[in-house]
């Protein structure tokens, strides 16, 4: 069983930066893919960025390319989403997600609010 706990959300002005963290515990060695998703009010949840563990290939939504970076600290079993040049349209609840053998596990989400 894998558990995910996000942190790092908050209120920031447009143009600012935030770093989200996703602490993982449990059977982390079986994780295939790790990703960050977001859901804005009235919108569907969308993929922001993900990384395939084997090979390390990353994938970003067009709307965040060049501004967001997904990374991990193996020693801390923690994943990060570094966000710079934030825009009001980045306002959403951000969720970390892992895929294990086709099964998805979600964190509880952390709110990011970008003011104009």
mmCIF file of C-alpha atoms in Angstrom:
data_model
loop_
_atom_site.group_PDB
_atom_site.id
_atom_site.type_symbol
_atom_site.label_atom_id
_atom_site.label_comp_id
_atom_site.label_asym_id
_atom_site.label_seq_id
_atom_site.Cartn_x
_atom_site.Cartn_y
_atom_site.Cartn_z
ATOM 1 C CA UNK A 1 0.000 0.000 0.000
ATOM 2 C CA UNK A 2 1.375 3.392 -1.049
ATOM 3 C CA UNK A 3 0.424 6.594 0.745
ATOM 4 C CA UNK A 4 0.859 10.080 -0.699
ATOM 5 C CA UNK A 5 0.858 13.356 1.213
ATOM 6 C CA UNK A 6 1.093 16.673 -0.632
ATOM 7 C CA UNK A 7 2.245 19.958 0.800
ATOM 8 C CA UNK A 8 3.487 23.334 -0.347
ATOM 9 C CA UNK A 9 0.355 24.926 -1.722
ATOM 10 C CA UNK A 10 -0.684 28.446 -0.850
ATOM 11 C CA UNK A 11 -1.415 31.922 -2.111
ATOM 12 C CA UNK A 12 1.063 33.586 -4.436
ATOM 13 C CA UNK A 13 1.002 36.594 -6.733
ATOM 14 C CA UNK A 14 1.176 36.201 -10.474
ATOM 15 C CA UNK A 15 4.779 35.773 -11.557
ATOM 16 C CA UNK A 16 5.702 34.122 -8.291
ATOM 17 C CA UNK A 17 6.933 30.626 -7.516
ATOM 18 C CA UNK A 18 5.922 27.667 -5.389
ATOM 19 C CA UNK A 19 7.266 24.195 -4.852
ATOM 20 C CA UNK A 20 4.869 21.381 -4.146
ATOM 21 C CA UNK A 21 6.008 18.241 -2.381
ATOM 22 C CA UNK A 22 4.579 14.743 -2.395
ATOM 23 C CA UNK A 23 5.898 12.491 0.325
ATOM 24 C CA UNK A 24 5.475 8.810 -0.421
ATOM 25 C CA UNK A 25 5.499 5.811 1.871
ATOM 26 C CA UNK A 26 4.697 2.147 1.532
ATOM 27 C CA UNK A 27 5.568 -0.057 -1.437
ATOM 28 C CA UNK A 28 7.277 2.688 -3.410
ATOM 29 C CA UNK A 29 9.517 0.287 -5.302
ATOM 30 C CA UNK A 30 6.559 -0.885 -7.354
ATOM 31 C CA UNK A 31 5.674 2.587 -8.672
ATOM 32 C CA UNK A 32 5.590 2.748 -12.477
ATOM 33 C CA UNK A 33 4.690 6.391 -13.032
ATOM 34 C CA UNK A 34 4.448 9.460 -10.835
ATOM 35 C CA UNK A 35 2.509 12.514 -11.824
ATOM 36 C CA UNK A 36 1.007 15.809 -10.773
ATOM 37 C CA UNK A 37 -2.559 16.664 -11.724
ATOM 38 C CA UNK A 38 -4.701 19.684 -11.033
ATOM 39 C CA UNK A 39 -8.361 20.508 -10.908
ATOM 40 C CA UNK A 40 -9.633 24.045 -11.181
ATOM 41 C CA UNK A 41 -13.146 25.022 -10.041
ATOM 42 C CA UNK A 42 -15.725 23.818 -12.536
ATOM 43 C CA UNK A 43 -13.143 21.981 -14.637
ATOM 44 C CA UNK A 44 -12.029 18.410 -15.034
ATOM 45 C CA UNK A 45 -8.859 17.121 -13.464
ATOM 46 C CA UNK A 46 -5.957 17.406 -15.883
ATOM 47 C CA UNK A 47 -2.426 16.106 -16.079
ATOM 48 C CA UNK A 48 0.221 18.719 -15.339
ATOM 49 C CA UNK A 49 3.381 16.610 -15.521
ATOM 50 C CA UNK A 50 4.464 13.045 -15.059
ATOM 51 C CA UNK A 51 7.568 10.910 -15.074
ATOM 52 C CA UNK A 52 8.001 7.270 -16.021
ATOM 53 C CA UNK A 53 10.199 5.741 -13.376
ATOM 54 C CA UNK A 54 11.946 3.330 -15.691
ATOM 55 C CA UNK A 55 13.955 5.538 -17.997
ATOM 56 C CA UNK A 56 13.026 8.806 -16.331
ATOM 57 C CA UNK A 57 11.068 10.236 -19.261
ATOM 58 C CA UNK A 58 9.034 13.290 -18.342
ATOM 59 C CA UNK A 59 5.903 14.707 -19.889
ATOM 60 C CA UNK A 60 4.384 18.168 -19.399
ATOM 61 C CA UNK A 61 1.114 19.789 -20.336
ATOM 62 C CA UNK A 62 1.630 22.459 -22.987
ATOM 63 C CA UNK A 63 0.294 25.100 -20.616
ATOM 64 C CA UNK A 64 3.113 24.564 -18.110
ATOM 65 C CA UNK A 65 6.080 23.714 -20.321
ATOM 66 C CA UNK A 66 9.061 25.848 -19.467
ATOM 67 C CA UNK A 67 7.523 26.937 -16.166
ATOM 68 C CA UNK A 68 7.006 23.735 -14.159
ATOM 69 C CA UNK A 69 9.538 21.023 -13.376
ATOM 70 C CA UNK A 70 8.863 17.592 -11.897
ATOM 71 C CA UNK A 71 11.630 15.967 -9.886
ATOM 72 C CA UNK A 72 12.279 13.599 -7.034
ATOM 73 C CA UNK A 73 14.573 13.079 -4.098
ATOM 74 C CA UNK A 74 15.123 9.343 -3.783
ATOM 75 C CA UNK A 75 16.699 9.650 -0.363
ATOM 76 C CA UNK A 76 13.582 11.346 0.992
ATOM 77 C CA UNK A 77 11.039 9.369 -1.061
ATOM 78 C CA UNK A 78 9.616 12.721 -2.028
ATOM 79 C CA UNK A 79 8.488 14.130 -5.350
ATOM 80 C CA UNK A 80 8.380 17.794 -6.238
ATOM 81 C CA UNK A 81 6.688 20.130 -8.648
ATOM 82 C CA UNK A 82 8.634 23.359 -8.973
ATOM 83 C CA UNK A 83 6.410 26.075 -10.392
ATOM 84 C CA UNK A 84 7.690 29.444 -11.593
ATOM 85 C CA UNK A 85 6.111 32.343 -13.451
ATOM 86 C CA UNK A 86 2.751 31.379 -12.019
ATOM 87 C CA UNK A 87 -0.388 32.683 -13.675
ATOM 88 C CA UNK A 88 -3.919 33.132 -12.316
ATOM 89 C CA UNK A 89 -5.026 30.274 -14.574
ATOM 90 C CA UNK A 90 -2.729 27.958 -12.613
ATOM 91 C CA UNK A 91 -5.098 28.285 -9.656
ATOM 92 C CA UNK A 92 -6.324 24.799 -8.774
ATOM 93 C CA UNK A 93 -6.097 21.943 -6.321
ATOM 94 C CA UNK A 94 -2.968 19.999 -7.178
ATOM 95 C CA UNK A 95 -2.814 16.252 -6.640
ATOM 96 C CA UNK A 96 0.101 13.877 -6.792
ATOM 97 C CA UNK A 97 -0.580 10.487 -8.293
ATOM 98 C CA UNK A 98 1.287 7.235 -8.725
ATOM 99 C CA UNK A 99 0.511 4.272 -10.936
ATOM 100 C CA UNK A 100 1.279 0.826 -9.600
ATOM 101 C CA UNK A 101 0.572 -2.089 -11.899
ATOM 102 C CA UNK A 102 -2.234 -0.191 -13.586
ATOM 103 C CA UNK A 103 -3.768 1.015 -10.325
ATOM 104 C CA UNK A 104 -3.784 4.706 -9.470
ATOM 105 C CA UNK A 105 -3.193 6.124 -6.006
ATOM 106 C CA UNK A 106 -4.007 9.763 -5.214
ATOM 107 C CA UNK A 107 -2.948 12.189 -2.562
ATOM 108 C CA UNK A 108 -5.410 14.436 -0.781
ATOM 109 C CA UNK A 109 -4.542 17.520 -2.818
ATOM 110 C CA UNK A 110 -3.085 20.918 -2.003
ATOM 111 C CA UNK A 111 -4.600 24.237 -3.060
ATOM 112 C CA UNK A 112 -2.623 26.710 -5.138
ATOM 113 C CA UNK A 113 -4.111 30.160 -5.583
ATOM 114 C CA UNK A 114 -2.460 32.672 -7.892
ATOM 115 C CA UNK A 115 -3.671 36.240 -7.562
ATOM 116 C CA UNK A 116 -3.497 38.735 -10.392
#
